[in-house]
Amino acid sequence: MKLAMIGSGYVGLCTGIGFAAKGHDVTCVDTDAPKVSMINRGEVPFYEKGLQENLRKFLRKKTFRAKVGMRDVPAVDAVFVCVGTPADKKGRIDLSYVAAAAQETGNYLASIPSYCVVVVKSTVVPGTTESVVVPALEKHSGKKIGQFGVCSSPEFLKEGKALDDFMHPNYVVIGESDKKSGNVLKKLYAGFRAPVIRTNIRTAEMIKYAANAFLATKISFINEIGNMCRQRGIDAYTVADAIGNDKRIGRLFLDAGCGFGGSCFTKDLSALISSADAYDPRLLEEVLQLNIRQRKRIVDMLKGKMQLKNKRIAVLGLSFKPDTDDIRDAAAVDVIQYLRDEGAQVVAYDPKAMENTRKVHPDITYADSAREALAGADACLILTEWDEFKKLGEKDFASMKNRIIVEGRRVLSGVAGSEGICW
Ligand code: UDX
């Protein structure tokens, strides 16, 4: 099939390259001309395992390209709306990019004679496609829904594993305005071995939020248990390993630590909570609050052991999880701020995320290696479970001034003086 992705960010590019790998012809569209040129040169504007090689492969095969705007995109079978849905200052969803993409798609629909399905992949609160996207499509195309199709098909891609998640989804959701539009997506996903859930559009939109809210809740749950474990000298990981054997619970997403970060969980929970109108979703509010407290908790643990003023604190790990340079909502960004508020001197190291962190915290020191960060440090915090930190041993910590190590992620094994936030 011929496909277009509006928005060449993380979701648009991963989905587009994924569909190209499945044999489709894909055009990724963006408003940012330098980004479009970069993609056409075979460079991915962010780090994601395997993406660059595949981008280059399909550029060479001429089954993939990027363009500024939809104007000269030949008729496609489906347009995927993959633009960002950031949070505004109050945590509510900002739909300005979605509205702009709907307008552009409407104009495009006006220019093509063939049937085309508009698929909303952007994460939007239930009801948005019907109340914002469809009216804009009708207005700018001069056509009525039915003359074009509309679907909601949320993505569940994890950073660092996006292509693999794309190729092997746990399930595929098709929220459809009518059978005809859903059938186009059904055909597109026919080659995937995954259960397909066909439903209405607002249910599909809710499924995405329910999935992210559940995963975030699972993490805050184990962090609460972990905090109580630590008080009692119990290892939260042994508890998680045990209860994870119960199929109703499952072991995944029960790694206790300094909490969740990334581009989705906090943003999506906040958007869902603030869209709840007359209902007060207290469980989800507490999931977010506990996550914020977890970041403070790790600094409080240090404060319980030492004065932080003018002390050299090594922070190992800046990205919100390993194998990415993404620092959006990363624990490290807040933790560094708390340390600075206490007058500490932060020396940070991360294998991939230092360039991005420098934009937020330009005034701290960045080291070229974990060893360099640790030399002369009064204490060390570990905030991302990069593989290279798992290899750190006694020798690497020998140059610390004081052996105070607090792990926000379970990384080290048998290093004297290390303790965990939840174990
Ligand atoms: C998440 C969802 O998993 C994905 O389906 C959705 O489409 C986008 O949001 P991602 O943000 O890439 O994906 O990261 P994920 O692997 O889910 O981890 C999120 C955060 O939770 C990370 O900060 C991670 O360190 C933390 N986490 C994860 C824990 O603290 N404990 C765990 O057991 C698992």
Short mmCIF file of C-alpha atoms and ligand atoms in Angstrom, two decimals:
data_model
loop_
_atom_site.label_atom_id
_atom_site.label_comp_id
_atom_site.label_asym_id
_atom_site.label_seq_id
_atom_site.Cartn_x
_atom_site.Cartn_y
_atom_site.Cartn_z
CA MET A 1 0.00 0.00 0.00
CA LYS A 2 0.98 3.65 -0.30
CA LEU A 3 1.16 5.39 3.05
CA ALA A 4 1.96 8.85 4.42
CA MET A 5 2.99 9.70 7.98
CA ILE A 6 2.33 13.26 9.14
CA GLY A 7 4.97 14.02 11.75
CA SER A 8 8.49 12.63 11.39
CA GLY A 9 9.26 12.43 15.09
CA TYR A 10 9.72 9.26 17.03
CA VAL A 11 6.36 7.63 16.28
CA GLY A 12 6.11 8.76 12.65
CA LEU A 13 9.61 7.69 11.70
CA CYS A 14 9.55 4.35 13.54
CA THR A 15 6.09 3.51 12.18
CA GLY A 16 7.00 4.67 8.66
CA ILE A 17 10.23 2.70 8.52
CA GLY A 18 8.41 -0.27 10.06
CA PHE A 19 5.78 -0.23 7.29
CA ALA A 20 8.54 0.18 4.66
CA ALA A 21 10.15 -2.95 6.11
CA LYS A 22 6.79 -4.69 5.63
CA GLY A 23 6.98 -3.86 1.91
CA HIS A 24 4.87 -0.69 1.74
CA ASP A 25 5.71 2.60 0.06
CA VAL A 26 6.02 5.32 2.70
CA THR A 27 6.32 9.11 2.68
CA CYS A 28 7.10 10.80 6.00
CA VAL A 29 5.99 14.42 6.14
CA ASP A 30 7.13 17.19 8.46
CA THR A 31 7.00 20.99 8.68
CA ASP A 32 10.68 21.15 9.70
CA ALA A 33 12.68 21.44 6.42
CA PRO A 34 16.17 20.80 7.92
CA LYS A 35 14.80 17.66 9.61
CA VAL A 36 13.34 16.45 6.30
CA SER A 37 16.72 16.96 4.55
CA MET A 38 18.47 15.13 7.36
CA ILE A 39 16.13 12.14 7.02
CA ASN A 40 16.59 12.11 3.22
CA ARG A 41 20.38 12.03 3.80
CA GLY A 42 19.85 8.87 5.84
CA GLU A 43 20.32 10.44 9.27
CA VAL A 44 17.86 9.82 12.10
CA PRO A 45 17.37 12.97 14.24
CA PHE A 46 17.37 10.90 17.49
CA TYR A 47 18.99 7.69 18.65
CA GLU A 48 16.99 4.49 18.18
CA LYS A 49 18.55 1.09 17.75
CA GLY A 50 18.45 -0.23 14.17
CA LEU A 51 16.55 2.72 12.74
CA GLN A 52 19.36 4.39 10.80
CA GLU A 53 20.38 1.21 8.95
CA ASN A 54 16.78 0.56 7.94
CA LEU A 55 16.20 4.18 6.93
CA ARG A 56 19.20 4.02 4.59
CA LYS A 57 18.08 0.66 3.18
CA PHE A 58 14.60 1.92 2.21
CA LEU A 59 15.87 5.27 0.96
CA ARG A 60 18.14 3.27 -1.39
CA LYS A 61 15.24 1.03 -2.45
CA LYS A 62 13.22 4.21 -3.04
CA THR A 63 10.30 2.89 -0.99
CA PHE A 64 10.78 5.58 1.65
CA ARG A 65 11.31 9.34 1.54
CA ALA A 66 10.58 12.45 3.61
CA LYS A 67 8.85 15.62 2.38
CA VAL A 68 7.97 19.05 3.69
CA GLY A 69 4.15 19.16 3.68
CA MET A 70 1.61 16.92 1.96
CA ARG A 71 1.18 19.09 -1.13
CA ASP A 72 3.06 16.96 -3.67
CA VAL A 73 2.45 13.55 -2.08
CA PRO A 74 0.76 11.34 -4.72
CA ALA A 75 -2.53 9.66 -3.71
CA VAL A 76 -2.02 7.31 -0.75
CA ASP A 77 -4.28 4.63 0.77
CA ALA A 78 -3.82 5.91 4.30
CA VAL A 79 -2.50 9.01 6.08
CA PHE A 80 -1.21 8.39 9.60
CA VAL A 81 -1.34 11.35 11.99
CA CYS A 82 1.77 10.89 14.14
CA VAL A 83 2.32 14.38 15.56
CA GLY A 84 3.15 15.08 19.19
CA THR A 85 0.51 15.73 21.85
CA PRO A 86 2.52 17.56 24.52
CA ALA A 87 1.13 18.67 27.87
CA ASP A 88 0.33 22.32 28.52
CA LYS A 89 1.36 24.06 31.77
CA LYS A 90 -1.58 22.51 33.63
CA GLY A 91 -0.85 19.00 32.35
CA ARG A 92 -3.75 19.09 29.88
CA ILE A 93 -3.29 17.75 26.36
CA ASP A 94 -2.16 20.34 23.80
CA LEU A 95 -3.93 19.48 20.54
CA SER A 96 -2.46 22.26 18.38
CA TYR A 97 -0.26 19.89 16.32
CA VAL A 98 -3.14 17.44 15.88
CA ALA A 99 -5.44 20.26 14.72
CA ALA A 100 -2.80 21.51 12.25
CA ALA A 101 -2.23 17.97 10.92
CA ALA A 102 -6.00 17.47 10.51
CA GLN A 103 -6.23 20.71 8.54
CA GLU A 104 -3.34 19.70 6.29
CA THR A 105 -4.83 16.23 5.78
CA GLY A 106 -8.21 17.79 4.97
CA ASN A 107 -6.61 19.92 2.25
CA TYR A 108 -4.84 16.82 0.95
CA LEU A 109 -8.09 14.81 0.85
CA ALA A 110 -9.61 17.61 -1.24
CA SER A 111 -6.81 17.18 -3.79
CA ILE A 112 -7.07 13.40 -4.35
CA PRO A 113 -9.96 11.62 -6.03
CA SER A 114 -9.35 8.18 -4.47
CA TYR A 115 -10.59 6.76 -1.13
CA CYS A 116 -8.14 7.35 1.71
CA VAL A 117 -8.23 6.47 5.41
CA VAL A 118 -6.97 8.94 8.01
CA VAL A 119 -5.46 7.06 10.94
CA VAL A 120 -4.81 8.88 14.21
CA LYS A 121 -1.72 7.35 15.85
CA SER A 122 -1.00 10.34 18.07
CA THR A 123 -2.08 9.67 21.65
CA VAL A 124 -5.26 11.72 22.13
CA VAL A 125 -7.79 11.71 24.97
CA PRO A 126 -10.98 9.75 24.22
CA GLY A 127 -13.33 11.73 22.01
CA THR A 128 -10.65 13.87 20.33
CA THR A 129 -10.71 12.20 16.91
CA GLU A 130 -14.47 12.67 16.67
CA SER A 131 -14.60 16.20 18.12
CA VAL A 132 -11.42 17.74 16.66
CA VAL A 133 -10.03 15.66 13.78
CA VAL A 134 -13.19 14.68 11.87
CA PRO A 135 -14.70 18.23 11.78
CA ALA A 136 -11.37 19.63 10.50
CA LEU A 137 -11.11 16.90 7.85
CA GLU A 138 -14.66 17.59 6.65
CA LYS A 139 -14.19 21.36 6.67
CA HIS A 140 -10.92 21.41 4.74
CA SER A 141 -11.66 18.55 2.32
CA GLY A 142 -15.19 19.62 1.47
CA LYS A 143 -16.03 15.90 1.78
CA LYS A 144 -18.13 14.01 4.33
CA ILE A 145 -16.85 11.17 6.51
CA GLY A 146 -17.61 8.02 4.54
CA GLN A 147 -16.15 9.57 1.39
CA PHE A 148 -12.90 9.18 3.32
CA GLY A 149 -12.27 6.81 6.23
CA VAL A 150 -11.21 7.57 9.80
CA CYS A 151 -9.52 5.23 12.28
CA SER A 152 -7.72 5.42 15.58
CA SER A 153 -4.82 3.01 15.92
CA PRO A 154 -2.64 3.81 18.91
CA GLU A 155 1.02 2.81 19.03
CA PHE A 156 2.66 0.91 21.86
CA LEU A 157 6.32 1.37 20.83
CA LYS A 158 8.95 1.33 23.56
CA GLU A 159 12.02 3.47 23.03
CA GLY A 160 15.09 1.35 22.32
CA LYS A 161 12.85 -1.50 21.09
CA ALA A 162 10.59 0.40 18.72
CA LEU A 163 11.27 -1.57 15.52
CA ASP A 164 10.99 -4.88 17.31
CA ASP A 165 7.73 -3.75 18.97
CA PHE A 166 6.46 -2.63 15.58
CA MET A 167 7.24 -6.00 13.96
CA HIS A 168 5.96 -8.06 16.90
CA PRO A 169 3.10 -6.18 18.55
CA ASN A 170 1.28 -7.76 21.52
CA TYR A 171 -1.98 -6.66 19.92
CA VAL A 172 -3.27 -4.31 17.26
CA VAL A 173 -6.13 -1.88 17.96
CA ILE A 174 -8.34 -0.68 15.11
CA GLY A 175 -10.86 1.93 16.18
CA GLU A 176 -13.01 2.53 13.10
CA SER A 177 -15.59 5.05 11.96
CA ASP A 178 -17.06 2.33 9.72
CA LYS A 179 -16.19 -1.16 8.47
CA LYS A 180 -14.74 0.11 5.19
CA SER A 181 -12.05 2.20 6.87
CA GLY A 182 -11.29 -0.53 9.44
CA ASN A 183 -10.88 -3.05 6.61
CA VAL A 184 -8.05 -0.98 5.10
CA LEU A 185 -6.13 -1.18 8.39
CA LYS A 186 -7.02 -4.86 8.79
CA LYS A 187 -5.40 -5.52 5.40
CA LEU A 188 -2.36 -3.44 6.38
CA TYR A 189 -1.87 -5.43 9.59
CA ALA A 190 -2.67 -8.81 7.97
CA GLY A 191 1.01 -9.82 7.94
CA PHE A 192 1.41 -9.32 11.70
CA ARG A 193 0.92 -12.20 14.10
CA ALA A 194 -1.10 -10.47 16.76
CA PRO A 195 -4.67 -10.35 17.99
CA VAL A 196 -6.60 -7.53 16.32
CA ILE A 197 -9.18 -5.64 18.37
CA ARG A 198 -11.75 -3.87 16.22
CA THR A 199 -13.81 -1.34 18.05
CA ASN A 200 -15.12 2.23 17.86
CA ILE A 201 -12.76 5.19 17.80
CA ARG A 202 -13.15 6.47 21.38
CA THR A 203 -12.64 2.98 22.83
CA ALA A 204 -9.40 2.66 20.84
CA GLU A 205 -8.27 6.03 22.21
CA MET A 206 -9.03 4.88 25.77
CA ILE A 207 -7.18 1.56 25.31
CA LYS A 208 -3.91 3.45 24.84
CA TYR A 209 -4.40 5.49 28.04
CA ALA A 210 -5.52 2.43 29.99
CA ALA A 211 -2.34 0.58 28.93
CA ASN A 212 0.00 3.40 29.94
CA ALA A 213 -1.92 4.14 33.15
CA PHE A 214 -1.75 0.49 34.16
CA LEU A 215 2.00 0.21 33.49
CA ALA A 216 2.69 3.42 35.43
CA THR A 217 0.49 2.18 38.27
CA LYS A 218 2.37 -1.11 38.35
CA ILE A 219 5.67 0.76 38.74
CA SER A 220 4.36 3.09 41.46
CA PHE A 221 2.84 0.06 43.20
CA ILE A 222 6.15 -1.82 43.36
CA ASN A 223 7.93 1.39 44.43
CA GLU A 224 5.50 1.74 47.33
CA ILE A 225 6.08 -1.89 48.31
CA GLY A 226 9.83 -1.33 47.79
CA ASN A 227 9.91 1.71 50.08
CA MET A 228 8.26 -0.37 52.79
CA CYS A 229 10.60 -3.31 52.09
CA ARG A 230 13.65 -1.12 52.58
CA GLN A 231 12.49 0.08 56.00
CA ARG A 232 12.28 -3.54 57.08
CA GLY A 233 15.50 -4.79 55.49
CA ILE A 234 13.61 -6.75 52.82
CA ASP A 235 14.77 -7.02 49.20
CA ALA A 236 11.94 -5.75 46.97
CA TYR A 237 13.36 -7.68 44.01
CA THR A 238 12.93 -11.02 45.78
CA VAL A 239 9.34 -10.02 46.52
CA ALA A 240 8.79 -8.97 42.87
CA ASP A 241 10.37 -12.20 41.57
CA ALA A 242 8.04 -14.22 43.79
CA ILE A 243 4.73 -12.47 43.05
CA GLY A 244 5.68 -12.19 39.37
CA ASN A 245 5.19 -15.96 39.13
CA ASP A 246 1.48 -15.43 39.62
CA LYS A 247 0.14 -15.17 36.07
CA ARG A 248 -2.44 -12.64 37.23
CA ILE A 249 0.41 -10.34 38.31
CA GLY A 250 3.36 -11.06 35.96
CA ARG A 251 6.99 -10.07 36.62
CA LEU A 252 7.33 -7.35 33.95
CA PHE A 253 7.25 -3.71 35.14
CA LEU A 254 7.90 -4.68 38.75
CA ASP A 255 11.44 -3.28 38.91
CA ALA A 256 11.39 -0.95 41.88
CA GLY A 257 13.56 2.18 41.78
CA CYS A 258 13.55 5.94 41.29
CA GLY A 259 10.34 5.81 39.23
CA PHE A 260 9.18 6.11 35.66
CA GLY A 261 10.17 8.76 33.14
CA GLY A 262 10.03 9.18 29.38
CA SER A 263 7.78 10.94 26.95
CA CYS A 264 4.56 9.07 27.71
CA PHE A 265 3.67 7.97 31.23
CA THR A 266 3.56 11.29 33.12
CA LYS A 267 2.19 13.20 30.13
CA ASP A 268 -0.52 10.68 29.34
CA LEU A 269 -1.61 10.20 32.95
CA SER A 270 -1.82 13.96 33.44
CA ALA A 271 -3.86 14.32 30.24
CA LEU A 272 -6.23 11.52 31.24
CA ILE A 273 -6.67 12.92 34.75
CA SER A 274 -7.35 16.44 33.53
CA SER A 275 -9.84 15.20 30.92
CA ALA A 276 -11.89 13.37 33.54
CA ASP A 277 -14.33 16.30 34.08
CA ALA A 278 -16.65 15.51 36.97
CA TYR A 279 -14.80 12.35 38.00
CA ASP A 280 -11.84 12.51 40.40
CA PRO A 281 -9.30 9.79 39.41
CA ARG A 282 -7.48 9.67 42.75
CA LEU A 283 -5.62 6.42 42.15
CA LEU A 284 -3.94 7.85 39.04
CA GLU A 285 -3.18 11.13 40.80
CA GLU A 286 -1.38 9.21 43.54
CA VAL A 287 0.54 7.17 40.94
CA LEU A 288 2.01 10.46 39.65
CA GLN A 289 2.63 11.92 43.11
CA LEU A 290 4.43 8.82 44.31
CA ASN A 291 6.63 8.98 41.22
CA ILE A 292 7.64 12.57 42.04
CA ARG A 293 8.29 11.62 45.69
CA GLN A 294 10.57 8.78 44.56
CA ARG A 295 12.95 11.31 42.97
CA LYS A 296 13.05 13.41 46.11
CA ARG A 297 13.48 10.28 48.20
CA ILE A 298 16.83 9.39 46.68
CA VAL A 299 18.21 12.86 47.49
CA ASP A 300 16.70 12.66 51.00
CA MET A 301 18.52 9.35 51.49
CA LEU A 302 21.80 11.13 50.73
CA LYS A 303 20.88 14.05 52.99
CA GLY A 304 20.34 11.54 55.78
CA LYS A 305 23.98 10.50 55.43
CA MET A 306 25.83 13.74 54.76
CA GLN A 307 25.64 17.49 54.27
CA LEU A 308 25.38 18.11 50.53
CA LYS A 309 26.69 21.68 50.41
CA ASN A 310 29.87 21.89 48.29
CA LYS A 311 30.08 18.11 48.14
CA ARG A 312 31.01 16.40 44.87
CA ILE A 313 28.18 14.07 43.88
CA ALA A 314 28.70 11.71 40.94
CA VAL A 315 25.46 11.07 39.03
CA LEU A 316 25.70 8.00 36.79
CA GLY A 317 22.91 7.72 34.22
CA LEU A 318 20.90 10.63 32.79
CA SER A 319 18.54 9.12 30.21
CA PHE A 320 15.09 8.00 31.42
CA LYS A 321 16.06 4.42 30.63
CA PRO A 322 19.04 2.66 28.98
CA ASP A 323 19.72 2.50 25.21
CA THR A 324 18.38 5.97 24.50
CA ASP A 325 19.63 9.55 24.64
CA ASP A 326 16.14 10.72 25.65
CA ILE A 327 15.98 12.72 28.89
CA ARG A 328 12.30 13.70 28.72
CA ASP A 329 10.89 13.45 32.24
CA ALA A 330 14.05 11.60 33.28
CA ALA A 331 14.54 11.22 37.04
CA ALA A 332 18.11 12.55 36.63
CA VAL A 333 16.94 15.98 35.46
CA ASP A 334 14.95 16.55 38.68
CA VAL A 335 17.47 14.81 40.94
CA ILE A 336 20.30 17.03 39.65
CA GLN A 337 18.15 20.10 40.33
CA TYR A 338 17.44 18.94 43.91
CA LEU A 339 21.17 18.33 44.46
CA ARG A 340 22.02 21.79 43.14
CA ASP A 341 19.34 23.35 45.35
CA GLU A 342 21.25 21.81 48.29
CA GLY A 343 24.50 23.40 47.07
CA ALA A 344 26.10 20.16 45.86
CA GLN A 345 28.58 20.05 42.95
CA VAL A 346 27.28 17.54 40.43
CA VAL A 347 29.57 15.53 38.15
CA ALA A 348 27.46 13.60 35.66
CA TYR A 349 28.16 10.82 33.22
CA ASP A 350 25.95 8.98 30.72
CA PRO A 351 26.98 6.99 27.64
CA LYS A 352 24.46 8.75 25.33
CA ALA A 353 22.45 11.48 27.05
CA MET A 354 25.04 14.11 28.09
CA GLU A 355 24.49 16.34 25.06
CA ASN A 356 20.75 16.56 25.78
CA THR A 357 21.27 17.06 29.53
CA ARG A 358 23.74 19.88 28.88
CA LYS A 359 20.84 21.87 27.36
CA VAL A 360 18.90 21.65 30.64
CA HIS A 361 21.80 21.69 33.12
CA PRO A 362 24.64 23.60 31.40
CA ASP A 363 26.38 24.49 34.68
CA ILE A 364 27.24 21.08 36.07
CA THR A 365 30.40 19.10 35.25
CA TYR A 366 30.26 16.31 32.68
CA ALA A 367 32.76 13.47 32.86
CA ASP A 368 34.04 11.33 29.99
CA SER A 369 33.53 8.08 31.87
CA ALA A 370 31.96 6.65 35.01
CA ARG A 371 35.46 6.31 36.51
CA GLU A 372 36.21 9.97 35.89
CA ALA A 373 32.92 11.00 37.53
CA LEU A 374 33.66 8.83 40.55
CA ALA A 375 37.21 10.11 41.14
CA GLY A 376 37.19 12.17 44.33
CA ALA A 377 33.37 11.99 44.69
CA ASP A 378 31.82 12.28 48.13
CA ALA A 379 28.86 10.17 47.03
CA CYS A 380 27.39 8.53 43.94
CA LEU A 381 23.84 8.14 42.66
CA ILE A 382 22.98 5.64 39.92
CA LEU A 383 19.85 6.63 38.00
CA THR A 384 19.89 4.58 34.76
CA GLU A 385 20.63 0.88 34.43
CA TRP A 386 23.05 1.08 31.48
CA ASP A 387 24.86 -2.22 30.81
CA GLU A 388 28.25 -0.54 31.25
CA PHE A 389 27.32 0.39 34.84
CA LYS A 390 26.50 -3.25 35.55
CA LYS A 391 30.18 -4.01 34.85
CA LEU A 392 31.44 -1.49 37.44
CA GLY A 393 33.32 -3.18 40.28
CA GLU A 394 35.29 -2.39 43.44
CA LYS A 395 38.23 -0.93 41.45
CA ASP A 396 36.04 1.67 39.73
CA PHE A 397 34.72 3.00 43.03
CA ALA A 398 38.13 2.91 44.76
CA SER A 399 38.89 6.54 43.85
CA MET A 400 35.81 7.93 45.64
CA LYS A 401 36.51 10.14 48.63
CA ASN A 402 33.70 8.52 50.59
CA ARG A 403 32.07 5.23 49.73
CA ILE A 404 28.43 6.36 49.70
CA ILE A 405 26.53 4.86 46.77
CA VAL A 406 22.75 4.97 46.38
CA GLU A 407 21.20 3.07 43.50
CA GLY A 408 17.98 4.41 42.01
CA ARG A 409 18.15 1.45 39.63
CA ARG A 410 19.28 -2.04 40.55
CA VAL A 411 22.63 -2.18 38.76
CA LEU A 412 25.59 -3.10 40.95
CA SER A 413 26.30 -6.49 42.38
CA GLY A 414 28.39 -6.84 45.48
CA VAL A 415 30.02 -3.38 45.53
CA ALA A 416 30.75 -2.47 49.16
CA GLY A 417 28.91 0.57 50.49
CA SER A 418 26.13 0.50 47.89
CA GLU A 419 22.48 0.47 48.84
CA GLY A 420 19.27 0.69 46.88
CA ILE A 421 16.37 3.11 47.12
CA CYS A 422 13.96 0.18 47.57
CA TRP A 423 16.22 -2.67 48.72
C1 UDX B 1 6.22 3.50 27.26
C2 UDX B 1 5.29 2.32 27.01
O1 UDX B 1 5.92 1.12 27.50
C3 UDX B 1 4.97 2.19 25.53
O2 UDX B 1 4.07 1.11 25.32
C4 UDX B 1 4.32 3.51 25.10
O3 UDX B 1 3.96 3.46 23.74
C5 UDX B 1 5.27 4.68 25.36
O4 UDX B 1 5.61 4.69 26.75
P1 UDX B 1 8.82 4.01 26.96
O5 UDX B 1 8.50 5.38 27.46
O6 UDX B 1 9.71 3.85 25.79
O7 UDX B 1 7.45 3.24 26.60
O8 UDX B 1 9.52 3.25 28.18
P2 UDX B 1 9.25 1.99 29.10
O9 UDX B 1 10.19 0.92 28.72
O10 UDX B 1 7.83 1.64 29.20
O11 UDX B 1 9.77 2.60 30.51
C6 UDX B 1 9.17 3.77 31.06
C7 UDX B 1 9.81 4.14 32.36
O12 UDX B 1 9.45 3.23 33.39
C8 UDX B 1 11.35 4.17 32.36
O13 UDX B 1 11.80 5.30 33.05
C9 UDX B 1 11.74 2.90 33.08
O14 UDX B 1 12.98 3.00 33.73
C10 UDX B 1 10.60 2.81 34.10
N1 UDX B 1 10.39 1.43 34.60
C11 UDX B 1 10.01 0.46 33.73
C12 UDX B 1 10.54 1.15 35.94
O15 UDX B 1 10.87 2.04 36.75
N2 UDX B 1 10.32 -0.12 36.38
C13 UDX B 1 9.94 -1.12 35.55
O16 UDX B 1 9.74 -2.26 36.02
C14 UDX B 1 9.78 -0.83 34.18
#
